[in-house]
mmCIF file of C-alpha atoms and ligand atoms in Angstrom:
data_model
loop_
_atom_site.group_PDB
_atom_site.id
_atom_site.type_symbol
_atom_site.label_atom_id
_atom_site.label_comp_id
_atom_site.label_asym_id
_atom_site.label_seq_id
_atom_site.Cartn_x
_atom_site.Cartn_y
_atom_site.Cartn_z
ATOM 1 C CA UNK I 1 7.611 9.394 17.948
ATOM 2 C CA UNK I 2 4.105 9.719 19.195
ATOM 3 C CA UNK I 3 1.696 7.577 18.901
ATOM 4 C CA UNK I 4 -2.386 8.326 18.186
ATOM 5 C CA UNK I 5 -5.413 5.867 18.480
ATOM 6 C CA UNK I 6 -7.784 8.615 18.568
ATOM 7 C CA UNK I 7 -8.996 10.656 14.990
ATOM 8 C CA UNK I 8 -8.918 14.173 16.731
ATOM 9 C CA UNK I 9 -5.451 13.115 18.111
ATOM 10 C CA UNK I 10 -4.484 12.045 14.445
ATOM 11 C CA UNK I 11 -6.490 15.522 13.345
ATOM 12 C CA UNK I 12 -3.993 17.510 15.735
ATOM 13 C CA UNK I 13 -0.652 15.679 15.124
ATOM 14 C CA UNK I 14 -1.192 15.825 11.201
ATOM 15 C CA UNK I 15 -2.739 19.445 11.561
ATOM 16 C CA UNK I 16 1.152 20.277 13.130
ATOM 17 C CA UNK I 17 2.401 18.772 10.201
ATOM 18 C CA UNK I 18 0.393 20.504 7.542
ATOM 19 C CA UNK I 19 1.703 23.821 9.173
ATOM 20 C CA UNK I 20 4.874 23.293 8.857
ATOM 21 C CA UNK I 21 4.161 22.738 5.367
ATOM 22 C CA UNK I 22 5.414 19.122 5.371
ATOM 23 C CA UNK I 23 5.211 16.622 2.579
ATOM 24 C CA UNK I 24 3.579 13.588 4.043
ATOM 25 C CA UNK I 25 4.530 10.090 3.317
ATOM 26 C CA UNK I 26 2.584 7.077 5.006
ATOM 27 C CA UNK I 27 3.316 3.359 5.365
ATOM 28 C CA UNK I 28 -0.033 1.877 6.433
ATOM 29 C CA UNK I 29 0.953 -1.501 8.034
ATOM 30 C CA UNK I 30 -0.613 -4.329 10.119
ATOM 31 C CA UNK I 31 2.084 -4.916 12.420
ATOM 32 C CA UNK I 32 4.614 -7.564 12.911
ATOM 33 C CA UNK I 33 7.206 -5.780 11.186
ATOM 34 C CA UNK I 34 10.338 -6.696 9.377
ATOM 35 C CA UNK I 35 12.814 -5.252 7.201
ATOM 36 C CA UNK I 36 10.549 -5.166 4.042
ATOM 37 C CA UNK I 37 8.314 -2.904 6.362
ATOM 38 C CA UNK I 38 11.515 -1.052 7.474
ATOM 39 C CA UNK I 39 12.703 -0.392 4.257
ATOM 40 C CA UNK I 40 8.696 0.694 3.005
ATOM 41 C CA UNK I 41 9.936 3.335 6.172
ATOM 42 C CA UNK I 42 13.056 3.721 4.875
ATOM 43 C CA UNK I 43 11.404 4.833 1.676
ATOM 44 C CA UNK I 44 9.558 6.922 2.996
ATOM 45 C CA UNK I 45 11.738 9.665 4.881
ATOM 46 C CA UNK I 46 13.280 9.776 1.589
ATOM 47 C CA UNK I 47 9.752 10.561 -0.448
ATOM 48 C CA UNK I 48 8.612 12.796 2.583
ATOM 49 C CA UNK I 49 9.923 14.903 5.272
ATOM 50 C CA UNK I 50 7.336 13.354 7.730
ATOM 51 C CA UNK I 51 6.895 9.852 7.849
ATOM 52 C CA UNK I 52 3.396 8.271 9.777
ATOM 53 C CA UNK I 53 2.709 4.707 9.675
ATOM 54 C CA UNK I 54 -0.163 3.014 10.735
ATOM 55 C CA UNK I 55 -0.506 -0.198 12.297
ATOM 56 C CA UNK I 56 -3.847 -2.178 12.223
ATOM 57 C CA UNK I 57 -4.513 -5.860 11.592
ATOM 58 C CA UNK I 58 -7.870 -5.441 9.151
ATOM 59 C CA UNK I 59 -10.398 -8.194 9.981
ATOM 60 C CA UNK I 60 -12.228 -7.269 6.802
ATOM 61 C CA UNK I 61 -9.759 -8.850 4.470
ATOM 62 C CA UNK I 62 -9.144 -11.676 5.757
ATOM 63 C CA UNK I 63 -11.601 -15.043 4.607
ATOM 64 C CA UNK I 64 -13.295 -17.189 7.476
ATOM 65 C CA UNK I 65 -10.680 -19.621 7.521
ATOM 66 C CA UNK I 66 -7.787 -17.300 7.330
ATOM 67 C CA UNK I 67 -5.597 -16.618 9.596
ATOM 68 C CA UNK I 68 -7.039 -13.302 11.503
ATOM 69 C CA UNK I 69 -7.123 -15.043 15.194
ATOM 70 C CA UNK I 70 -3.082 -15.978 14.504
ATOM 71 C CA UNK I 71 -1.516 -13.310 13.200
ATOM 72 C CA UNK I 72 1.419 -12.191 14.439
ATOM 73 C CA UNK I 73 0.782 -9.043 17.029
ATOM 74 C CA UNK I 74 3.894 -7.315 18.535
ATOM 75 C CA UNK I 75 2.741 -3.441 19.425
ATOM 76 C CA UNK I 76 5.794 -2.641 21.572
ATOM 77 C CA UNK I 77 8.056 -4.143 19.387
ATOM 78 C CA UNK I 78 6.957 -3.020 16.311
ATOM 79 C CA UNK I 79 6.714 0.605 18.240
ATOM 80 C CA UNK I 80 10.198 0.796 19.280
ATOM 81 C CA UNK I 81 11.224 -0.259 15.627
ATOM 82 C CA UNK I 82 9.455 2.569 14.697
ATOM 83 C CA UNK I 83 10.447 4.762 16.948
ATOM 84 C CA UNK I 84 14.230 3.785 16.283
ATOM 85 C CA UNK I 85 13.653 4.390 12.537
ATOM 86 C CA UNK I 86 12.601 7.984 13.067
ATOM 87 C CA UNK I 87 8.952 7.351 12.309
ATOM 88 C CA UNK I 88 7.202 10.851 13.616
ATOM 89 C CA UNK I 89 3.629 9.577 13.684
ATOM 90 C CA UNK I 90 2.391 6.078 14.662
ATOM 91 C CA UNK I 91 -1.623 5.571 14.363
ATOM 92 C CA UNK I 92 -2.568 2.281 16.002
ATOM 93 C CA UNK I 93 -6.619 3.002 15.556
ATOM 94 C CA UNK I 94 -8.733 0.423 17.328
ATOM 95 C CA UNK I 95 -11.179 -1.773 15.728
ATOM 96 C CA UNK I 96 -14.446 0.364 16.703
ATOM 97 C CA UNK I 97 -12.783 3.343 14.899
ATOM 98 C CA UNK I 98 -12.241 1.701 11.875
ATOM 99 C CA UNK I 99 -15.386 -0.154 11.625
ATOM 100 C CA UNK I 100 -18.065 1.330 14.351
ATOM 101 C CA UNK I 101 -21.492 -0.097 14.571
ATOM 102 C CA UNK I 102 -23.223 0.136 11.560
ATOM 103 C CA UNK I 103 -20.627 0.571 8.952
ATOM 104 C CA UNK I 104 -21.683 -0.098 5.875
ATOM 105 C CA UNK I 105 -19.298 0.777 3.274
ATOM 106 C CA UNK I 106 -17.225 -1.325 0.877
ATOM 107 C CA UNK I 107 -14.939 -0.157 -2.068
ATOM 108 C CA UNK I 108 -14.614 -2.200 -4.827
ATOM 109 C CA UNK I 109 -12.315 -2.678 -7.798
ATOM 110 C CA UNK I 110 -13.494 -4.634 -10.422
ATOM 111 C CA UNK I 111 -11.157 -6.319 -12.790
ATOM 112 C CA UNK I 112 -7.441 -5.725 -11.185
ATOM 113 C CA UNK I 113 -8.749 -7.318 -8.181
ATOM 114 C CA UNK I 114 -10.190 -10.566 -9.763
ATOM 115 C CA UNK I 115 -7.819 -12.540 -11.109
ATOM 116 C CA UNK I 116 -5.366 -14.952 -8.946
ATOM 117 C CA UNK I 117 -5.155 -13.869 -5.230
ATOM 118 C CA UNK I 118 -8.881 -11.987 -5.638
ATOM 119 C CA UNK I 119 -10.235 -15.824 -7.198
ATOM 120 C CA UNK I 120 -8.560 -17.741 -4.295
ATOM 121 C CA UNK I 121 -9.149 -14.974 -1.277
ATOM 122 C CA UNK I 122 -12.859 -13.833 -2.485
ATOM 123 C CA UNK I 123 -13.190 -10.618 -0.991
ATOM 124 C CA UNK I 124 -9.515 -9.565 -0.184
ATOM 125 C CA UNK I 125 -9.489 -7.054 -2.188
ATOM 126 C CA UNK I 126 -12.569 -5.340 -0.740
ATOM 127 C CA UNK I 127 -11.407 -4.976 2.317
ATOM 128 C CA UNK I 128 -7.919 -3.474 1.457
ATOM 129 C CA UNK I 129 -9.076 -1.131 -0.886
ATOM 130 C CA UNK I 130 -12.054 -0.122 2.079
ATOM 131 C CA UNK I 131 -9.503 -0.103 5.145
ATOM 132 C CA UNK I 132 -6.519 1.992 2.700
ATOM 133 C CA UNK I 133 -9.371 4.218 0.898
ATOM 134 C CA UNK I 134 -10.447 4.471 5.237
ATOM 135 C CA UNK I 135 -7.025 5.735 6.027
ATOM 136 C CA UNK I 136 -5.972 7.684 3.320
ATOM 137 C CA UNK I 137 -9.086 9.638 4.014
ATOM 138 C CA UNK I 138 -7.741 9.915 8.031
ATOM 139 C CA UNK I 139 -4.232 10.796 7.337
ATOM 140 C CA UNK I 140 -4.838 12.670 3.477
ATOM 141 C CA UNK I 141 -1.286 12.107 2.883
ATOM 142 C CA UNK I 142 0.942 13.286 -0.201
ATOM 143 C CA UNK I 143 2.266 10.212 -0.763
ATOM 144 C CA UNK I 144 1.970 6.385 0.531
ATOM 145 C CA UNK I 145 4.596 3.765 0.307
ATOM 146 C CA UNK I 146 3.427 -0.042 -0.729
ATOM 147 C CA UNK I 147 5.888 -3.326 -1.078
ATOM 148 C CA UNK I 148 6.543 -5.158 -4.398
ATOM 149 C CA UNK I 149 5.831 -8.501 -2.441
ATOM 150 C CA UNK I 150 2.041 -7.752 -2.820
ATOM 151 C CA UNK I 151 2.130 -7.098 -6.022
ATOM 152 C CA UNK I 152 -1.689 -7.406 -6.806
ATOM 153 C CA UNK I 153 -2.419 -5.586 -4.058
ATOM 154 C CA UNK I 154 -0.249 -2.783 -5.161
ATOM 155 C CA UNK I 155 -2.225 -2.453 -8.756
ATOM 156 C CA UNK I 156 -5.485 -2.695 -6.917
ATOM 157 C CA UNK I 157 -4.645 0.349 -5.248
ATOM 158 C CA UNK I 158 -2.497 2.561 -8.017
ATOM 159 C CA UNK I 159 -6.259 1.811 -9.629
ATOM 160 C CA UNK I 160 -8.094 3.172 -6.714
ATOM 161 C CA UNK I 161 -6.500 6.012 -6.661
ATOM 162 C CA UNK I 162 -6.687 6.776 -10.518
ATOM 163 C CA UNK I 163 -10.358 5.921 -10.200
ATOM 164 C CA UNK I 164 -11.199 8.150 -7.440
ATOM 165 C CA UNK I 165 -8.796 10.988 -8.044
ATOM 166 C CA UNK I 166 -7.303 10.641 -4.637
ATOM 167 C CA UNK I 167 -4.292 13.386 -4.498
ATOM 168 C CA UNK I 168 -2.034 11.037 -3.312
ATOM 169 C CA UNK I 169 1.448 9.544 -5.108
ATOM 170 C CA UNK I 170 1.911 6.023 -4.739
ATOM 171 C CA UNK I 171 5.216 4.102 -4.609
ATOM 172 C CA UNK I 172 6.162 0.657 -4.841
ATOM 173 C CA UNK I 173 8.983 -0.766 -3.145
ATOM 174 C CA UNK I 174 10.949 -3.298 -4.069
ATOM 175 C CA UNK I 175 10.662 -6.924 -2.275
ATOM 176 C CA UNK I 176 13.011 -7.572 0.395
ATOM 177 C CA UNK I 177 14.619 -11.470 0.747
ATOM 178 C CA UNK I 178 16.248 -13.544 2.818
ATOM 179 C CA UNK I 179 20.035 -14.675 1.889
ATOM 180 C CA UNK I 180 18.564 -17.160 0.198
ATOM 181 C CA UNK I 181 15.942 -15.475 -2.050
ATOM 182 C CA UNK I 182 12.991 -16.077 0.314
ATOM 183 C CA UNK I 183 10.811 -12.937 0.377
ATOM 184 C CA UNK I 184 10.231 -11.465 3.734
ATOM 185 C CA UNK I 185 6.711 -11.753 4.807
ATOM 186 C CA UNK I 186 5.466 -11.111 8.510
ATOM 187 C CA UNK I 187 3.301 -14.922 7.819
ATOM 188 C CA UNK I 188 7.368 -16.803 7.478
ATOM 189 C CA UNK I 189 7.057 -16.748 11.145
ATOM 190 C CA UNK I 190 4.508 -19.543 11.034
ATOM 191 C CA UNK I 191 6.519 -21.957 8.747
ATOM 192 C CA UNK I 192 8.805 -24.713 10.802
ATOM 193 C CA UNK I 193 12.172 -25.102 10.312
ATOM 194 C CA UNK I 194 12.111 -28.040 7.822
ATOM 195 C CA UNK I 195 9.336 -25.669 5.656
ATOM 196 C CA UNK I 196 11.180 -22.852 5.923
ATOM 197 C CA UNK I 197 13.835 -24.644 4.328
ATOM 198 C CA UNK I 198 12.042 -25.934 1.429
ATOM 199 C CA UNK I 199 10.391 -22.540 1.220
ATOM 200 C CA UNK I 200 13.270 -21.357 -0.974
ATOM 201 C CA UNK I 201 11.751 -23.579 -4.091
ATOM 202 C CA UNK I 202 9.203 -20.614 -4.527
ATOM 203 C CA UNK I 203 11.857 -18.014 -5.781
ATOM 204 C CA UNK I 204 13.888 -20.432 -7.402
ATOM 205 C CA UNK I 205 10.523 -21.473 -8.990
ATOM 206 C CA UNK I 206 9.841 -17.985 -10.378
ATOM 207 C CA UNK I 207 13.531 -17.072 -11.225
ATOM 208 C CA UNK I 208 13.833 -20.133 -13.527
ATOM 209 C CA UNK I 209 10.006 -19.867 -15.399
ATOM 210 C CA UNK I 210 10.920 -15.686 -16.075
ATOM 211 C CA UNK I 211 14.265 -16.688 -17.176
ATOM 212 C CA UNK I 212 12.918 -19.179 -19.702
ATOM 213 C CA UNK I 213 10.157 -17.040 -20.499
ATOM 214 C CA UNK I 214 12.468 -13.924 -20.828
ATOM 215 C CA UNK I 215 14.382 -15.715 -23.163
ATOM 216 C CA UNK I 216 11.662 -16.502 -25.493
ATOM 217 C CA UNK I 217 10.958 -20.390 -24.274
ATOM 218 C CA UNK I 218 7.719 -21.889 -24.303
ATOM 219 C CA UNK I 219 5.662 -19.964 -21.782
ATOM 220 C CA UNK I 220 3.222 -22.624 -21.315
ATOM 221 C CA UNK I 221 5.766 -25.275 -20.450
ATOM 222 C CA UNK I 222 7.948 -22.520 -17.942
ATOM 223 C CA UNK I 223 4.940 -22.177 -15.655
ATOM 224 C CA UNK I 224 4.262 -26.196 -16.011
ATOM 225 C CA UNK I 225 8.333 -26.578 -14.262
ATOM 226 C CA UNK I 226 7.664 -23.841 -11.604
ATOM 227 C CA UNK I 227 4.471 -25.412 -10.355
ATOM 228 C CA UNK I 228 6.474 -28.828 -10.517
ATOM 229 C CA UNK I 229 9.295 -27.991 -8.910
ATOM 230 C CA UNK I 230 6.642 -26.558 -5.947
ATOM 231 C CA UNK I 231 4.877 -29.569 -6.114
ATOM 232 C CA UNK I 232 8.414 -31.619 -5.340
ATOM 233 C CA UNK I 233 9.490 -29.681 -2.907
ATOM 234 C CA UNK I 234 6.320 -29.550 -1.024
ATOM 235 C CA UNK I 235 4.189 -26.964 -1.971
ATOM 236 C CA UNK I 236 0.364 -26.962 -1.947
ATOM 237 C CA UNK I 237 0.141 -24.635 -5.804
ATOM 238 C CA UNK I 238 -2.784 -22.407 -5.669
ATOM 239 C CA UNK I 239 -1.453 -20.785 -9.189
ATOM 240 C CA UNK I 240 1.763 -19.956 -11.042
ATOM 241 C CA UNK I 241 0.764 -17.066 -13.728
ATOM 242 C CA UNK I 242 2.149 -14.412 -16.228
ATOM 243 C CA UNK I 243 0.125 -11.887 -16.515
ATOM 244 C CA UNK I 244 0.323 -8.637 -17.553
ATOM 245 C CA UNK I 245 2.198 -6.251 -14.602
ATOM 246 C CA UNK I 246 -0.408 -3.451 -14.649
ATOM 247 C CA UNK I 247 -3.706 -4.917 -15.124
ATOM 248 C CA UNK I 248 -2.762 -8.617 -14.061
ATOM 249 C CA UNK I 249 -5.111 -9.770 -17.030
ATOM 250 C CA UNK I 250 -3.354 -12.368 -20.076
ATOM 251 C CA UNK I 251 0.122 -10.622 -20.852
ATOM 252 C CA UNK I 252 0.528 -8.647 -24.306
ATOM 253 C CA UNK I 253 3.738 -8.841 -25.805
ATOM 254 C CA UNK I 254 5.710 -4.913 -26.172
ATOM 255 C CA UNK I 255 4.129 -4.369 -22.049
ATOM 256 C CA UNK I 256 5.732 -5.396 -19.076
ATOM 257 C CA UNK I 257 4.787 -8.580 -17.771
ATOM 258 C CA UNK I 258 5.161 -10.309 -14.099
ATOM 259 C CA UNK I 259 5.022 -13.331 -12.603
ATOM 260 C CA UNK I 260 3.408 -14.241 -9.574
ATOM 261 C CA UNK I 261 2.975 -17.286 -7.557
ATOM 262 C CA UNK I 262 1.248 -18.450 -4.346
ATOM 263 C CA UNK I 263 1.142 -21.601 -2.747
ATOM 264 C CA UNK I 264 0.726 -23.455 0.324
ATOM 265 C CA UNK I 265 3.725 -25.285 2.523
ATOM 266 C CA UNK I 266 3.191 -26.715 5.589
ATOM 267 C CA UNK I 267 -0.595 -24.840 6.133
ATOM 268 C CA UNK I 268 1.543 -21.176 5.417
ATOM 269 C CA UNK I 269 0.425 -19.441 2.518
ATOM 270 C CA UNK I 270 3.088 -17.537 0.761
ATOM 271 C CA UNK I 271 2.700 -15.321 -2.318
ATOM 272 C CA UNK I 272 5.749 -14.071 -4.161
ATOM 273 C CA UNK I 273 6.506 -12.209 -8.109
ATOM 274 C CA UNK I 274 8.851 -11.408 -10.049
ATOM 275 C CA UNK I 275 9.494 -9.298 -13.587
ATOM 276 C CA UNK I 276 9.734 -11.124 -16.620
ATOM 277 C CA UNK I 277 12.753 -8.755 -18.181
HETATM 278 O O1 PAF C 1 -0.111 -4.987 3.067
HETATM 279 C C1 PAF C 1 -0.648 -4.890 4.191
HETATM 280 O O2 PAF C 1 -0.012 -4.989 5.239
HETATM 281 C C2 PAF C 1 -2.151 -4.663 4.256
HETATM 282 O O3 PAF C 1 -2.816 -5.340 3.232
HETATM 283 C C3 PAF C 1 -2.528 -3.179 4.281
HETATM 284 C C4 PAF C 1 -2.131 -2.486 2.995
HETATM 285 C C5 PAF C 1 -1.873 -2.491 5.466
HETATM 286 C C6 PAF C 1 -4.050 -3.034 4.422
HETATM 287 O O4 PAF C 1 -4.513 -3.628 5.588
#
């Protein structure tokens, strides 16, 4: 695998790859990977036949009392992950590339990005649709690989790319959990042992409120038990909603709907969703 923190190195690596005439799938990343990253890899040697992730921990989206300082950095183990996986490109750009002196650009998606996480994160979503629209202008590729788990996130960017007629296909792949339904997320490192335990409420939560809903019980009373049942078993709720999957606005019966939750145990923020079937 090599690995790139310069654009003309990127240029030249990706320039190899374009004359080979390979089909390029990227997994942009910030690090501190796990097996939902893995199998976002995974996913992608099967979409492409050259597979480049990028690693970099976006100050941009992250709020003033979020967690930017903390989180998780691992470079040589998340590099020898790669590396194992059969990653061919790493791009590890430093902060000054991304965001030089005087940047001044921000991409916006209005409506998508506004509900739930965009209300309780202002300005998230801004600076994941600037720092993906930022590399999928570096590494142009055919198609880019995106996990379930961030499910908003996921529709702010399938409408970015509509919007903007970017060329590239995106895919969603599916959440990866624990045993014991507990979504993998690079931030579980931060939760204790006794949180981590009680973190399992938040996909029982879900899995109970879409079965009820699913079966045609009262909506209104489903979400009232998950937050509950969060609230018992420790949970800080900053919402429990069904919306509807694609535009994350009030669901319409005859289109798929999803629920998503995130909440607060032990000062961890965890975010998790599920499809009301
Ligand atoms: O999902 C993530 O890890 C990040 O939000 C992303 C898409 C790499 C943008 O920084």
């Amino acid at each position: 695998m090599q690995t790139v923190r310069q654009i003309d190195d990127l240029r030249q690596a990706l320039d190899a790859f374009r004359s080979e005439g390979a089909r390029l799938a990227f997994v942009p990343t910030m690090g501190a990977l796990h097996d939902g990253h893995m199998a976002l890899v995974e996913a992608a040697k099967r979409a492409g036949n050259r597979v480049i992730v990028s690693i970099f921990v976006n100050p941009i989206q992250f709020g003033p009392n979020e967690d930017l300082a903390k989180y998780p950095r691992r470079e040589q183990a998340d590099s020898r992950l790669l590396a194992n996986a059969g990653v061919d490109l790493l791009w590890m750009p430093t902060p000054e590339i991304m965001y030089p002196e005087g940047f001044a650009t921000s991409v916006r998606v209005s409506g998508v990005s506004e509900p739930l996480d965009g209300a309780h994160r202002p300005g998230h979503f801004d600076g994941v649709a600037t720092v993906v629209s930022k590399l999928f202008h570096q590494v142009q590729p055919h198609v880019a690989l995106f996990g379930e788990k961030d499910w908003q996130q996921l529709q702010v960017i399938r409408r970015m790319v509509a919007d903007l007629d970017m060329p590239i296909e995106i895919q969603g792949v599916p959440t990866q959990r624990e045993d014991d339904g507990l979504a993998l997320s690079s931030r579980n490192a931060y939760l204790m042992p006794e949180d981590r335990a009680r973190a399992v409420a938040l996909p029982r939560a879900l899995g109970a409120a879409a079965k009820t809903i699913g079966e045609g019980g009262d909506r209104a009373a489903a979400l009232a038990q998950a937050q509950d049942s969060l609230t018992a078993a420790g949970f800080e709720v900053d919402y429990v909603a069904l919306v509807d999957a694609e535009s994350l606005a009030a669901p319409i019966d005859g289109r798929p709907m999803r629920l998503l939750a995130a909440a607060r145990i032990g000062g961890t923020r965890l975010i998790d969703n599920i499809p009301v079937l």
